[in-house]
Amino acid sequence: MTKTSPVKTDKTASAEERLGQLRQELNKIFLERNTVIDGVLAVLLTNGNAVLFGPPGCAKSWMLQELCSAIEGANFFDRLLQRAQPPEELLGQPSLVALQQQDSLIRNTKNRLPEAHIAFLDEIFRCNATTLNALLRLINERVFENPDPQPVPLLFLCGAANDVPEDEELRAFVDRFVYRPWVSYVRKTASRRELINRARNNVKLAVSTRLTLEEISHLQAQVQTVLFPDSIVESLLQCQSALLREGFDISDRKLQHLVKLLQAHAYVQGDAEVYIESFHELLPDCVWKKEPLERQKIAQILNQVIPDVNQQAVNWYDAAKEEVKKVQLAAKEYDLRPRNDTEKKLIDTAHNAAKHLEDVSRQIEKLLSQNQGKNVRRAKRILTDIREDLMLEVAKYKEKVYS
C-alpha cells in the first residue's frame, strides 16, 4: 500500500473548484469518457464502489488509477488480482501470537486493504470466490472483522474487469458494485487522431489536481444538500416498477444507494437538484443483471416511462452516423475502383450526408431552444460531435475527390 503524494496545486481554489478541475483534467486525458467520469466521481462522493467493464486496452484501469492518485494523503491499496490469490494478500497475514495465546484469528492489516482510504483491484473477477466473499462485509458496510467488527477508513473502492464472470458466486459479487459501466474503445476520428498524435510525440498526460481527505468529506456533505424533489421521487418509483415488470428488480439497499448516487451525479455536474436526465445517464449502468448488453433494454424502458429530452437528439445522431457510414463505404469503393461512376457515387453520397448533417444540426438547435432550463447537456454534446467530427469527416471525403 502506498500513500498518495502531494503535488503542486492551486491551494487558493475551493474544494468545489478543484473537483471541477479534476473532472476537466480527466475528460482531457480520457477521451469520450465524460459519462463514465461523472459516474465514477459521483461514486467517490457517496463512499461507494464502482467496477468498470470493457475490452483490454480501453484505459479503464489507467483512468481509475489516475482518479485514485488525485486523493492527497490517502492510503492507496492497489492490486492486480489472480485466480489463486489467498485472502491474506488483501486482508493481512494471521498473527501467530494471537493464534497461540488467544486462539483467535487476528490479522496484521498493515499496508493491506482494511487500512486503505482508496482501493483499486484490477482484474477483480479473476480472483476466486472464497477470497472475494471474505471482502463482502468490508465492501458493503465498511466493517472488517478482526475478529471483532471494526470500522475501516475505506472511502472509495473501484475495480476493473474485461468480462462479466460466468461463475454464479462471482456474479452475485458483481451486484455489490452500485455503478458498473461498460467502457468501449474511442470511436470518433478526432479522438483516434489525438491518440495517434500522443503516441508519436511521446505525450503521457496525468492529472495534477489534488483533493485532500478533508475536502472529500466536505464535498460528501455538500452532496447531501442537493434537492431531490417529490416529482423526482415519483419518477424513480415509476421507473422501479417498470423495470421490475421486465425482470430488473432493485433491492431496498440499492434503491437508497441510487438516491445518493443521483444526488452526487447532479452535484458533479454543477446542479443544485436532481434532474430526470441523470436517470438516463446512471440507471442503465447500475441495474443490469447478467450482462452489460441489458443496458440497452433498460434505457428503452426508462425512455418509455420518463421520456428523455436528449433521446430525440440521440436518435437523430444515430441516423446521421449511418449516413456517414454510407460515405465511408463509397470512399472505399472509389479507392478500389477509381472510375467516373464510383467518383460520382462518392460525391453524391457525401453531398447527401452533408445535407443530412446540416438538417440534424438545425433540428437539435431547435430542440435546445424549446427546452431551455432543462438538462440538455447530452444534446449539446451531440451537436458538438456532429459539427466537430462528422461534418469534418464528410468534408474530408469530398476533398478526396476534388483534390
PDB file of N, CA and C in Angstrom, residues 53 164-165 168 171 174-175 180-182 243 246-249 254 280 282-303:
ATOM      1  N   PHE A  53     -16.199  -2.309 -16.653  1.00  0.00           N
ATOM      2  CA  PHE A  53     -16.023  -3.427 -17.573  1.00  0.00           C
ATOM      3  C   PHE A  53     -15.642  -2.875 -18.946  1.00  0.00           C
ATOM      4  N   VAL A 164     -17.730  -9.939 -17.705  1.00  0.00           N
ATOM      5  CA  VAL A 164     -18.558 -10.309 -16.564  1.00  0.00           C
ATOM      6  C   VAL A 164     -18.289 -11.776 -16.242  1.00  0.00           C
ATOM      7  N   PRO A 165     -18.060 -12.106 -14.969  1.00  0.00           N
ATOM      8  CA  PRO A 165     -17.751 -13.505 -14.639  1.00  0.00           C
ATOM      9  C   PRO A 165     -18.927 -14.428 -14.914  1.00  0.00           C
ATOM     10  N   GLU A 168     -21.540 -18.251 -10.892  1.00  0.00           N
ATOM     11  CA  GLU A 168     -22.710 -17.661 -10.233  1.00  0.00           C
ATOM     12  C   GLU A 168     -22.340 -16.938  -8.943  1.00  0.00           C
ATOM     13  N   ARG A 171     -20.921 -13.699  -9.938  1.00  0.00           N
ATOM     14  CA  ARG A 171     -21.967 -12.818 -10.464  1.00  0.00           C
ATOM     15  C   ARG A 171     -22.669 -12.084  -9.325  1.00  0.00           C
ATOM     16  N   VAL A 174     -20.740  -9.155  -8.248  1.00  0.00           N
ATOM     17  CA  VAL A 174     -20.805  -8.004  -9.145  1.00  0.00           C
ATOM     18  C   VAL A 174     -21.832  -6.999  -8.647  1.00  0.00           C
ATOM     19  N   ASP A 175     -22.942  -7.505  -8.103  1.00  0.00           N
ATOM     20  CA  ASP A 175     -24.036  -6.633  -7.681  1.00  0.00           C
ATOM     21  C   ASP A 175     -23.652  -5.751  -6.495  1.00  0.00           C
ATOM     22  N   ARG A 180     -21.624   0.170 -12.633  1.00  0.00           N
ATOM     23  CA  ARG A 180     -20.923  -0.863 -13.413  1.00  0.00           C
ATOM     24  C   ARG A 180     -21.002  -0.574 -14.906  1.00  0.00           C
ATOM     25  N   PRO A 181     -20.385   0.494 -15.370  1.00  0.00           N
ATOM     26  CA  PRO A 181     -20.486   0.838 -16.789  1.00  0.00           C
ATOM     27  C   PRO A 181     -19.615  -0.043 -17.677  1.00  0.00           C
ATOM     28  N   TRP A 182     -19.943  -0.066 -18.950  1.00  0.00           N
ATOM     29  CA  TRP A 182     -19.125  -0.722 -19.965  1.00  0.00           C
ATOM     30  C   TRP A 182     -18.350   0.354 -20.718  1.00  0.00           C
ATOM     31  N   LEU A 243     -39.182  -1.322 -14.407  1.00  0.00           N
ATOM     32  CA  LEU A 243     -38.023  -2.218 -14.519  1.00  0.00           C
ATOM     33  C   LEU A 243     -38.331  -3.578 -13.912  1.00  0.00           C
ATOM     34  N   GLU A 246     -40.064  -5.996 -16.089  1.00  0.00           N
ATOM     35  CA  GLU A 246     -39.214  -6.585 -17.130  1.00  0.00           C
ATOM     36  C   GLU A 246     -38.078  -7.439 -16.542  1.00  0.00           C
ATOM     37  N   GLY A 247     -38.148  -7.702 -15.226  1.00  0.00           N
ATOM     38  CA  GLY A 247     -37.170  -8.590 -14.609  1.00  0.00           C
ATOM     39  C   GLY A 247     -35.953  -7.912 -14.004  1.00  0.00           C
ATOM     40  N   PHE A 248     -35.953  -6.582 -13.960  1.00  0.00           N
ATOM     41  CA  PHE A 248     -34.815  -5.862 -13.379  1.00  0.00           C
ATOM     42  C   PHE A 248     -35.235  -5.303 -12.012  1.00  0.00           C
ATOM     43  N   ASP A 249     -35.137  -6.157 -10.994  1.00  0.00           N
ATOM     44  CA  ASP A 249     -35.543  -5.711  -9.667  1.00  0.00           C
ATOM     45  C   ASP A 249     -34.438  -4.866  -9.023  1.00  0.00           C
ATOM     46  N   LYS A 254     -30.149  -1.095  -2.724  1.00  0.00           N
ATOM     47  CA  LYS A 254     -29.700  -0.413  -3.943  1.00  0.00           C
ATOM     48  C   LYS A 254     -30.540   0.834  -4.223  1.00  0.00           C
ATOM     49  N   HIS A 280     -31.305   8.626 -16.942  1.00  0.00           N
ATOM     50  CA  HIS A 280     -30.898   8.023 -18.208  1.00  0.00           C
ATOM     51  C   HIS A 280     -29.393   7.802 -18.272  1.00  0.00           C
ATOM     52  N   LEU A 282     -27.353   7.283 -15.542  1.00  0.00           N
ATOM     53  CA  LEU A 282     -26.835   6.417 -14.489  1.00  0.00           C
ATOM     54  C   LEU A 282     -27.504   5.046 -14.411  1.00  0.00           C
ATOM     55  N   LEU A 283     -28.836   5.011 -14.436  1.00  0.00           N
ATOM     56  CA  LEU A 283     -29.535   3.762 -14.108  1.00  0.00           C
ATOM     57  C   LEU A 283     -29.182   2.574 -15.005  1.00  0.00           C
ATOM     58  N   PRO A 284     -29.032   2.758 -16.330  1.00  0.00           N
ATOM     59  CA  PRO A 284     -28.660   1.580 -17.138  1.00  0.00           C
ATOM     60  C   PRO A 284     -27.357   0.923 -16.675  1.00  0.00           C
ATOM     61  N   ASP A 285     -26.436   1.703 -16.119  1.00  0.00           N
ATOM     62  CA  ASP A 285     -25.158   1.159 -15.665  1.00  0.00           C
ATOM     63  C   ASP A 285     -25.207   0.667 -14.220  1.00  0.00           C
ATOM     64  N   CYS A 286     -26.384   0.769 -13.594  1.00  0.00           N
ATOM     65  CA  CYS A 286     -26.496   0.373 -12.188  1.00  0.00           C
ATOM     66  C   CYS A 286     -27.405  -0.833 -11.955  1.00  0.00           C
ATOM     67  N   VAL A 287     -28.358  -1.093 -12.857  1.00  0.00           N
ATOM     68  CA  VAL A 287     -29.379  -2.093 -12.541  1.00  0.00           C
ATOM     69  C   VAL A 287     -29.379  -3.304 -13.473  1.00  0.00           C
ATOM     70  N   TRP A 288     -28.426  -3.405 -14.420  1.00  0.00           N
ATOM     71  CA  TRP A 288     -28.392  -4.605 -15.257  1.00  0.00           C
ATOM     72  C   TRP A 288     -28.023  -5.813 -14.402  1.00  0.00           C
ATOM     73  N   LYS A 289     -28.427  -6.999 -14.853  1.00  0.00           N
ATOM     74  CA  LYS A 289     -28.300  -8.193 -14.023  1.00  0.00           C
ATOM     75  C   LYS A 289     -27.207  -9.155 -14.485  1.00  0.00           C
ATOM     76  N   LYS A 290     -27.309  -9.604 -15.753  1.00  0.00           N
ATOM     77  CA  LYS A 290     -26.444 -10.687 -16.206  1.00  0.00           C
ATOM     78  C   LYS A 290     -25.338 -10.231 -17.135  1.00  0.00           C
ATOM     79  N   GLU A 291     -25.602  -9.231 -17.957  1.00  0.00           N
ATOM     80  CA  GLU A 291     -24.586  -8.773 -18.893  1.00  0.00           C
ATOM     81  C   GLU A 291     -24.829  -7.312 -19.248  1.00  0.00           C
ATOM     82  N   PRO A 292     -23.754  -6.580 -19.568  1.00  0.00           N
ATOM     83  CA  PRO A 292     -23.894  -5.153 -19.869  1.00  0.00           C
ATOM     84  C   PRO A 292     -24.809  -4.845 -21.045  1.00  0.00           C
ATOM     85  N   LEU A 293     -25.010  -5.803 -21.957  1.00  0.00           N
ATOM     86  CA  LEU A 293     -25.896  -5.557 -23.099  1.00  0.00           C
ATOM     87  C   LEU A 293     -27.321  -5.236 -22.652  1.00  0.00           C
ATOM     88  N   GLU A 294     -27.679  -5.644 -21.437  1.00  0.00           N
ATOM     89  CA  GLU A 294     -29.011  -5.349 -20.908  1.00  0.00           C
ATOM     90  C   GLU A 294     -29.221  -3.848 -20.720  1.00  0.00           C
ATOM     91  N   ARG A 295     -28.144  -3.087 -20.708  1.00  0.00           N
ATOM     92  CA  ARG A 295     -28.245  -1.643 -20.545  1.00  0.00           C
ATOM     93  C   ARG A 295     -29.115  -1.021 -21.633  1.00  0.00           C
ATOM     94  N   GLN A 296     -29.060  -1.565 -22.834  1.00  0.00           N
ATOM     95  CA  GLN A 296     -29.853  -1.018 -23.940  1.00  0.00           C
ATOM     96  C   GLN A 296     -31.351  -1.196 -23.681  1.00  0.00           C
ATOM     97  N   LYS A 297     -31.726  -2.361 -23.193  1.00  0.00           N
ATOM     98  CA  LYS A 297     -33.140  -2.606 -22.887  1.00  0.00           C
ATOM     99  C   LYS A 297     -33.595  -1.709 -21.738  1.00  0.00           C
ATOM    100  N   ILE A 298     -32.752  -1.550 -20.731  1.00  0.00           N
ATOM    101  CA  ILE A 298     -33.087  -0.688 -19.591  1.00  0.00           C
ATOM    102  C   ILE A 298     -33.291   0.746 -20.059  1.00  0.00           C
ATOM    103  N   ALA A 299     -32.435   1.198 -20.957  1.00  0.00           N
ATOM    104  CA  ALA A 299     -32.560   2.561 -21.492  1.00  0.00           C
ATOM    105  C   ALA A 299     -33.905   2.727 -22.204  1.00  0.00           C
ATOM    106  N   GLN A 300     -34.337   1.706 -22.940  1.00  0.00           N
ATOM    107  CA  GLN A 300     -35.628   1.766 -23.639  1.00  0.00           C
ATOM    108  C   GLN A 300     -36.785   1.839 -22.647  1.00  0.00           C
ATOM    109  N   ILE A 301     -36.700   1.047 -21.584  1.00  0.00           N
ATOM    110  CA  ILE A 301     -37.755   1.053 -20.557  1.00  0.00           C
ATOM    111  C   ILE A 301     -37.843   2.430 -19.913  1.00  0.00           C
ATOM    112  N   LEU A 302     -36.699   2.992 -19.553  1.00  0.00           N
ATOM    113  CA  LEU A 302     -36.677   4.305 -18.916  1.00  0.00           C
ATOM    114  C   LEU A 302     -37.273   5.365 -19.829  1.00  0.00           C
ATOM    115  N   ASN A 303     -36.960   5.263 -21.115  1.00  0.00           N
ATOM    116  CA  ASN A 303     -37.451   6.286 -22.045  1.00  0.00           C
ATOM    117  C   ASN A 303     -38.965   6.192 -22.249  1.00  0.00           C
TER     118      ASN A 303
END
